[in-house]
Amino acid sequence: MIGVRIIDGASGRPVPGVLVRLHSRDDRGWTPLMSGFTANDGRLPALEELQVKRGAHQLTFDPSSYFAGLGTVAEYRDFSVSIQVREIELDLRMAVYLNAAGFAVYGERG
């Protein structure tokens, strides 16, 4: 399972409405697996329910609508995080902290 929670780095509150896309890499390149918007708790339940295979994956985050709702424009349009799934039995959880000037991603396996 891959779990993501997005937090506003300035307020510490969960960030709803961020578009997240998951792609998987194969011999032909990146293949879309799913996309969805974070819920009010900053999580993406559809991603947590998805069974992913071993291999290279990429999560792309687009927080532009969130920042537009705050009346600001971020220094970046979107960003991607590439991950390698080695053991499908282990969970990968990521905390993503956003602000208009940048972002930070922290991950743990368990």
Short mmCIF file of N, CA and C in Angstrom, two decimals:
data_model
loop_
_atom_site.label_atom_id
_atom_site.label_comp_id
_atom_site.label_asym_id
_atom_site.label_seq_id
_atom_site.Cartn_x
_atom_site.Cartn_y
_atom_site.Cartn_z
N MET A 1 0.83 -1.18 0.00
CA MET A 1 0.00 0.00 0.00
C MET A 1 0.88 1.25 0.00
N ILE A 2 0.45 2.25 -0.69
CA ILE A 2 1.09 3.56 -0.67
C ILE A 2 0.11 4.53 -0.04
N GLY A 3 0.53 5.17 1.03
CA GLY A 3 -0.31 6.15 1.70
C GLY A 3 0.32 7.52 1.62
N VAL A 4 -0.50 8.53 1.38
CA VAL A 4 -0.03 9.91 1.27
C VAL A 4 -0.90 10.79 2.14
N ARG A 5 -0.27 11.70 2.87
CA ARG A 5 -1.01 12.72 3.60
C ARG A 5 -0.33 14.05 3.33
N ILE A 6 -1.11 15.03 2.88
CA ILE A 6 -0.57 16.34 2.53
C ILE A 6 -0.96 17.34 3.61
N ILE A 7 0.04 18.07 4.08
CA ILE A 7 -0.12 19.02 5.18
C ILE A 7 0.34 20.40 4.71
N ASP A 8 -0.40 21.44 5.11
CA ASP A 8 0.03 22.82 4.85
C ASP A 8 1.15 23.13 5.85
N GLY A 9 2.34 23.40 5.34
CA GLY A 9 3.49 23.63 6.19
C GLY A 9 3.38 24.88 7.04
N ALA A 10 2.56 25.85 6.64
CA ALA A 10 2.41 27.08 7.41
C ALA A 10 1.40 26.92 8.54
N SER A 11 0.28 26.27 8.25
CA SER A 11 -0.79 26.16 9.24
C SER A 11 -0.78 24.83 10.00
N GLY A 12 -0.14 23.80 9.42
CA GLY A 12 -0.16 22.48 10.03
C GLY A 12 -1.44 21.70 9.79
N ARG A 13 -2.32 22.26 8.97
CA ARG A 13 -3.61 21.60 8.70
C ARG A 13 -3.52 20.71 7.46
N PRO A 14 -4.35 19.66 7.40
CA PRO A 14 -4.42 18.82 6.20
C PRO A 14 -4.86 19.64 5.00
N VAL A 15 -4.43 19.22 3.82
CA VAL A 15 -4.73 19.95 2.59
C VAL A 15 -5.67 19.11 1.72
N PRO A 16 -6.92 19.53 1.58
CA PRO A 16 -7.84 18.84 0.67
C PRO A 16 -7.72 19.38 -0.75
N GLY A 17 -8.17 18.59 -1.70
CA GLY A 17 -8.31 19.05 -3.08
C GLY A 17 -7.04 19.08 -3.91
N VAL A 18 -5.98 18.40 -3.48
CA VAL A 18 -4.77 18.35 -4.29
C VAL A 18 -4.86 17.15 -5.23
N LEU A 19 -4.65 17.40 -6.50
CA LEU A 19 -4.64 16.34 -7.49
C LEU A 19 -3.35 15.53 -7.37
N VAL A 20 -3.51 14.21 -7.26
CA VAL A 20 -2.36 13.30 -7.17
C VAL A 20 -2.53 12.25 -8.27
N ARG A 21 -1.46 12.03 -9.02
CA ARG A 21 -1.47 11.01 -10.07
C ARG A 21 -0.40 9.98 -9.77
N LEU A 22 -0.72 8.71 -10.01
CA LEU A 22 0.26 7.63 -9.84
C LEU A 22 0.50 6.97 -11.18
N HIS A 23 1.78 6.85 -11.55
CA HIS A 23 2.18 6.18 -12.78
C HIS A 23 3.12 5.03 -12.43
N SER A 24 3.12 4.02 -13.27
CA SER A 24 4.02 2.89 -13.14
C SER A 24 4.92 2.84 -14.37
N ARG A 25 6.17 2.47 -14.17
CA ARG A 25 7.11 2.41 -15.30
C ARG A 25 7.24 0.97 -15.79
N ASP A 26 7.17 0.83 -17.13
CA ASP A 26 7.41 -0.46 -17.76
C ASP A 26 8.29 -0.24 -18.99
N ASP A 27 8.39 -1.22 -19.85
CA ASP A 27 9.26 -1.12 -21.02
C ASP A 27 8.87 0.00 -21.98
N ARG A 28 7.61 0.41 -21.95
CA ARG A 28 7.13 1.45 -22.87
C ARG A 28 7.16 2.85 -22.27
N GLY A 29 7.50 2.95 -20.98
CA GLY A 29 7.53 4.25 -20.32
C GLY A 29 6.58 4.28 -19.14
N TRP A 30 6.07 5.45 -18.84
CA TRP A 30 5.17 5.64 -17.70
C TRP A 30 3.73 5.36 -18.10
N THR A 31 3.05 4.53 -17.33
CA THR A 31 1.66 4.18 -17.56
C THR A 31 0.82 4.69 -16.40
N PRO A 32 -0.26 5.44 -16.67
CA PRO A 32 -1.10 5.93 -15.57
C PRO A 32 -1.81 4.77 -14.87
N LEU A 33 -1.80 4.80 -13.54
CA LEU A 33 -2.51 3.79 -12.75
C LEU A 33 -3.76 4.35 -12.10
N MET A 34 -3.66 5.58 -11.59
CA MET A 34 -4.83 6.21 -10.96
C MET A 34 -4.56 7.69 -10.74
N SER A 35 -5.63 8.41 -10.50
CA SER A 35 -5.53 9.81 -10.11
C SER A 35 -6.73 10.15 -9.25
N GLY A 36 -6.55 11.13 -8.40
CA GLY A 36 -7.64 11.54 -7.53
C GLY A 36 -7.23 12.75 -6.72
N PHE A 37 -8.20 13.27 -5.96
CA PHE A 37 -7.98 14.46 -5.15
C PHE A 37 -7.95 14.08 -3.67
N THR A 38 -7.09 14.75 -2.92
CA THR A 38 -7.04 14.47 -1.49
C THR A 38 -8.35 14.88 -0.82
N ALA A 39 -8.70 14.13 0.21
CA ALA A 39 -9.92 14.37 0.99
C ALA A 39 -9.65 15.46 2.03
N ASN A 40 -10.65 15.76 2.85
CA ASN A 40 -10.51 16.81 3.86
C ASN A 40 -9.41 16.52 4.87
N ASP A 41 -9.04 15.25 5.06
CA ASP A 41 -7.97 14.91 5.99
C ASP A 41 -6.60 14.91 5.32
N GLY A 42 -6.53 15.35 4.05
CA GLY A 42 -5.27 15.43 3.33
C GLY A 42 -4.80 14.11 2.75
N ARG A 43 -5.61 13.07 2.90
CA ARG A 43 -5.23 11.73 2.41
C ARG A 43 -5.94 11.42 1.09
N LEU A 44 -5.43 10.40 0.42
CA LEU A 44 -6.01 9.94 -0.84
C LEU A 44 -6.43 8.48 -0.66
N PRO A 45 -7.67 8.24 -0.22
CA PRO A 45 -8.11 6.87 0.07
C PRO A 45 -8.00 5.92 -1.12
N ALA A 46 -8.27 6.39 -2.32
CA ALA A 46 -8.20 5.51 -3.50
C ALA A 46 -6.79 4.98 -3.70
N LEU A 47 -5.78 5.78 -3.36
CA LEU A 47 -4.41 5.33 -3.50
C LEU A 47 -4.10 4.24 -2.48
N GLU A 48 -4.59 4.39 -1.26
CA GLU A 48 -4.34 3.40 -0.22
C GLU A 48 -4.97 2.05 -0.53
N GLU A 49 -6.06 2.07 -1.30
CA GLU A 49 -6.76 0.83 -1.65
C GLU A 49 -6.14 0.12 -2.85
N LEU A 50 -5.30 0.82 -3.58
CA LEU A 50 -4.72 0.28 -4.81
C LEU A 50 -3.58 -0.69 -4.50
N GLN A 51 -3.60 -1.85 -5.13
CA GLN A 51 -2.51 -2.81 -5.00
C GLN A 51 -1.50 -2.52 -6.11
N VAL A 52 -0.27 -2.18 -5.73
CA VAL A 52 0.76 -1.89 -6.72
C VAL A 52 1.73 -3.06 -6.80
N LYS A 53 2.31 -3.23 -7.96
CA LYS A 53 3.30 -4.29 -8.19
C LYS A 53 4.69 -3.77 -7.87
N ARG A 54 5.62 -4.67 -7.78
CA ARG A 54 7.03 -4.28 -7.63
C ARG A 54 7.45 -3.45 -8.84
N GLY A 55 8.39 -2.53 -8.62
CA GLY A 55 8.92 -1.76 -9.72
C GLY A 55 8.91 -0.27 -9.44
N ALA A 56 9.19 0.50 -10.48
CA ALA A 56 9.28 1.95 -10.39
C ALA A 56 7.90 2.59 -10.54
N HIS A 57 7.64 3.54 -9.67
CA HIS A 57 6.38 4.29 -9.69
C HIS A 57 6.68 5.76 -9.50
N GLN A 58 5.76 6.59 -9.94
CA GLN A 58 5.93 8.03 -9.79
C GLN A 58 4.61 8.65 -9.34
N LEU A 59 4.68 9.44 -8.28
CA LEU A 59 3.54 10.22 -7.80
C LEU A 59 3.75 11.66 -8.22
N THR A 60 2.76 12.25 -8.87
CA THR A 60 2.81 13.65 -9.26
C THR A 60 1.74 14.40 -8.49
N PHE A 61 2.12 15.49 -7.85
CA PHE A 61 1.23 16.30 -7.03
C PHE A 61 1.02 17.65 -7.71
N ASP A 62 -0.23 18.09 -7.79
CA ASP A 62 -0.55 19.40 -8.38
C ASP A 62 -1.37 20.21 -7.37
N PRO A 63 -0.70 21.00 -6.52
CA PRO A 63 -1.41 21.78 -5.51
C PRO A 63 -1.87 23.16 -5.96
N SER A 64 -1.84 23.42 -7.26
CA SER A 64 -2.14 24.78 -7.75
C SER A 64 -3.54 25.24 -7.37
N SER A 65 -4.54 24.36 -7.40
CA SER A 65 -5.90 24.79 -7.04
C SER A 65 -6.00 25.11 -5.55
N TYR A 66 -5.24 24.39 -4.74
CA TYR A 66 -5.22 24.68 -3.30
C TYR A 66 -4.69 26.09 -3.05
N PHE A 67 -3.56 26.41 -3.66
CA PHE A 67 -2.97 27.73 -3.46
C PHE A 67 -3.84 28.83 -4.07
N ALA A 68 -4.48 28.55 -5.19
CA ALA A 68 -5.39 29.53 -5.79
C ALA A 68 -6.53 29.86 -4.82
N GLY A 69 -7.02 28.84 -4.12
CA GLY A 69 -8.07 29.06 -3.12
C GLY A 69 -7.61 29.92 -1.95
N LEU A 70 -6.31 29.95 -1.70
CA LEU A 70 -5.75 30.80 -0.65
C LEU A 70 -5.42 32.20 -1.17
N GLY A 71 -5.61 32.39 -2.48
CA GLY A 71 -5.31 33.70 -3.08
C GLY A 71 -3.84 33.91 -3.34
N THR A 72 -3.10 32.84 -3.50
CA THR A 72 -1.66 32.95 -3.75
C THR A 72 -1.27 32.03 -4.90
N VAL A 73 -0.09 32.24 -5.42
CA VAL A 73 0.44 31.40 -6.48
C VAL A 73 1.74 30.79 -5.97
N ALA A 74 1.86 29.49 -6.08
CA ALA A 74 3.08 28.81 -5.63
C ALA A 74 4.21 29.06 -6.63
N GLU A 75 5.42 28.90 -6.17
CA GLU A 75 6.60 29.04 -7.01
C GLU A 75 6.74 27.88 -7.98
N TYR A 76 5.93 26.85 -7.82
CA TYR A 76 6.00 25.66 -8.66
C TYR A 76 4.58 25.28 -9.08
N ARG A 77 4.45 24.67 -10.23
CA ARG A 77 3.13 24.23 -10.70
C ARG A 77 2.78 22.86 -10.12
N ASP A 78 3.70 21.93 -10.26
CA ASP A 78 3.51 20.59 -9.71
C ASP A 78 4.89 20.00 -9.43
N PHE A 79 4.91 18.83 -8.81
CA PHE A 79 6.17 18.15 -8.54
C PHE A 79 5.93 16.65 -8.48
N SER A 80 6.98 15.90 -8.73
CA SER A 80 6.87 14.44 -8.76
C SER A 80 7.87 13.81 -7.79
N VAL A 81 7.47 12.65 -7.28
CA VAL A 81 8.31 11.85 -6.42
C VAL A 81 8.35 10.45 -7.02
N SER A 82 9.55 9.98 -7.33
CA SER A 82 9.71 8.63 -7.87
C SER A 82 10.06 7.68 -6.74
N ILE A 83 9.42 6.52 -6.75
CA ILE A 83 9.65 5.53 -5.70
C ILE A 83 9.90 4.17 -6.34
N GLN A 84 10.53 3.31 -5.60
CA GLN A 84 10.79 1.95 -6.03
C GLN A 84 10.10 1.01 -5.05
N VAL A 85 9.14 0.23 -5.53
CA VAL A 85 8.46 -0.75 -4.69
C VAL A 85 9.24 -2.05 -4.82
N ARG A 86 9.86 -2.46 -3.72
CA ARG A 86 10.66 -3.69 -3.73
C ARG A 86 9.91 -4.86 -3.12
N GLU A 87 9.21 -4.60 -2.03
CA GLU A 87 8.48 -5.66 -1.34
C GLU A 87 7.03 -5.21 -1.23
N ILE A 88 6.14 -5.92 -1.90
CA ILE A 88 4.74 -5.49 -1.92
C ILE A 88 4.06 -5.72 -0.59
N GLU A 89 4.69 -6.46 0.32
CA GLU A 89 4.09 -6.69 1.62
C GLU A 89 4.26 -5.49 2.55
N LEU A 90 5.22 -4.62 2.26
CA LEU A 90 5.47 -3.47 3.11
C LEU A 90 4.68 -2.26 2.64
N ASP A 91 4.23 -1.45 3.60
CA ASP A 91 3.53 -0.21 3.30
C ASP A 91 4.54 0.92 3.15
N LEU A 92 4.24 1.84 2.27
CA LEU A 92 5.02 3.06 2.12
C LEU A 92 4.09 4.21 2.46
N ARG A 93 4.44 4.96 3.48
CA ARG A 93 3.65 6.12 3.88
C ARG A 93 4.48 7.37 3.68
N MET A 94 3.84 8.39 3.11
CA MET A 94 4.53 9.64 2.82
C MET A 94 3.76 10.81 3.42
N ALA A 95 4.50 11.71 4.04
CA ALA A 95 3.94 12.99 4.49
C ALA A 95 4.51 14.05 3.58
N VAL A 96 3.63 14.86 2.99
CA VAL A 96 4.04 15.91 2.07
C VAL A 96 3.64 17.25 2.70
N TYR A 97 4.63 18.09 2.93
CA TYR A 97 4.39 19.41 3.50
C TYR A 97 4.53 20.45 2.40
N LEU A 98 3.50 21.30 2.27
CA LEU A 98 3.47 22.32 1.21
C LEU A 98 3.53 23.72 1.79
N ASN A 99 4.17 24.59 1.07
CA ASN A 99 3.99 26.03 1.23
C ASN A 99 4.22 26.64 -0.14
N ALA A 100 3.95 27.91 -0.29
CA ALA A 100 4.01 28.52 -1.62
C ALA A 100 5.43 28.58 -2.18
N ALA A 101 6.43 28.50 -1.32
CA ALA A 101 7.82 28.60 -1.78
C ALA A 101 8.45 27.23 -2.04
N GLY A 102 7.84 26.16 -1.55
CA GLY A 102 8.45 24.85 -1.74
C GLY A 102 7.65 23.74 -1.10
N PHE A 103 8.27 22.59 -1.01
CA PHE A 103 7.60 21.41 -0.46
C PHE A 103 8.66 20.49 0.13
N ALA A 104 8.23 19.61 1.01
CA ALA A 104 9.12 18.60 1.59
C ALA A 104 8.34 17.29 1.64
N VAL A 105 9.03 16.20 1.35
CA VAL A 105 8.40 14.88 1.36
C VAL A 105 9.19 13.98 2.30
N TYR A 106 8.48 13.35 3.21
CA TYR A 106 9.08 12.40 4.15
C TYR A 106 8.39 11.07 3.97
N GLY A 107 9.16 10.02 3.92
CA GLY A 107 8.58 8.70 3.73
C GLY A 107 9.10 7.70 4.72
N GLU A 108 8.28 6.68 4.97
CA GLU A 108 8.72 5.57 5.82
C GLU A 108 8.07 4.29 5.33
N ARG A 109 8.77 3.21 5.52
CA ARG A 109 8.25 1.89 5.17
C ARG A 109 7.94 1.14 6.45
N GLY A 110 6.92 0.31 6.37
CA GLY A 110 6.59 -0.47 7.55
C GLY A 110 5.64 -1.57 7.27
#
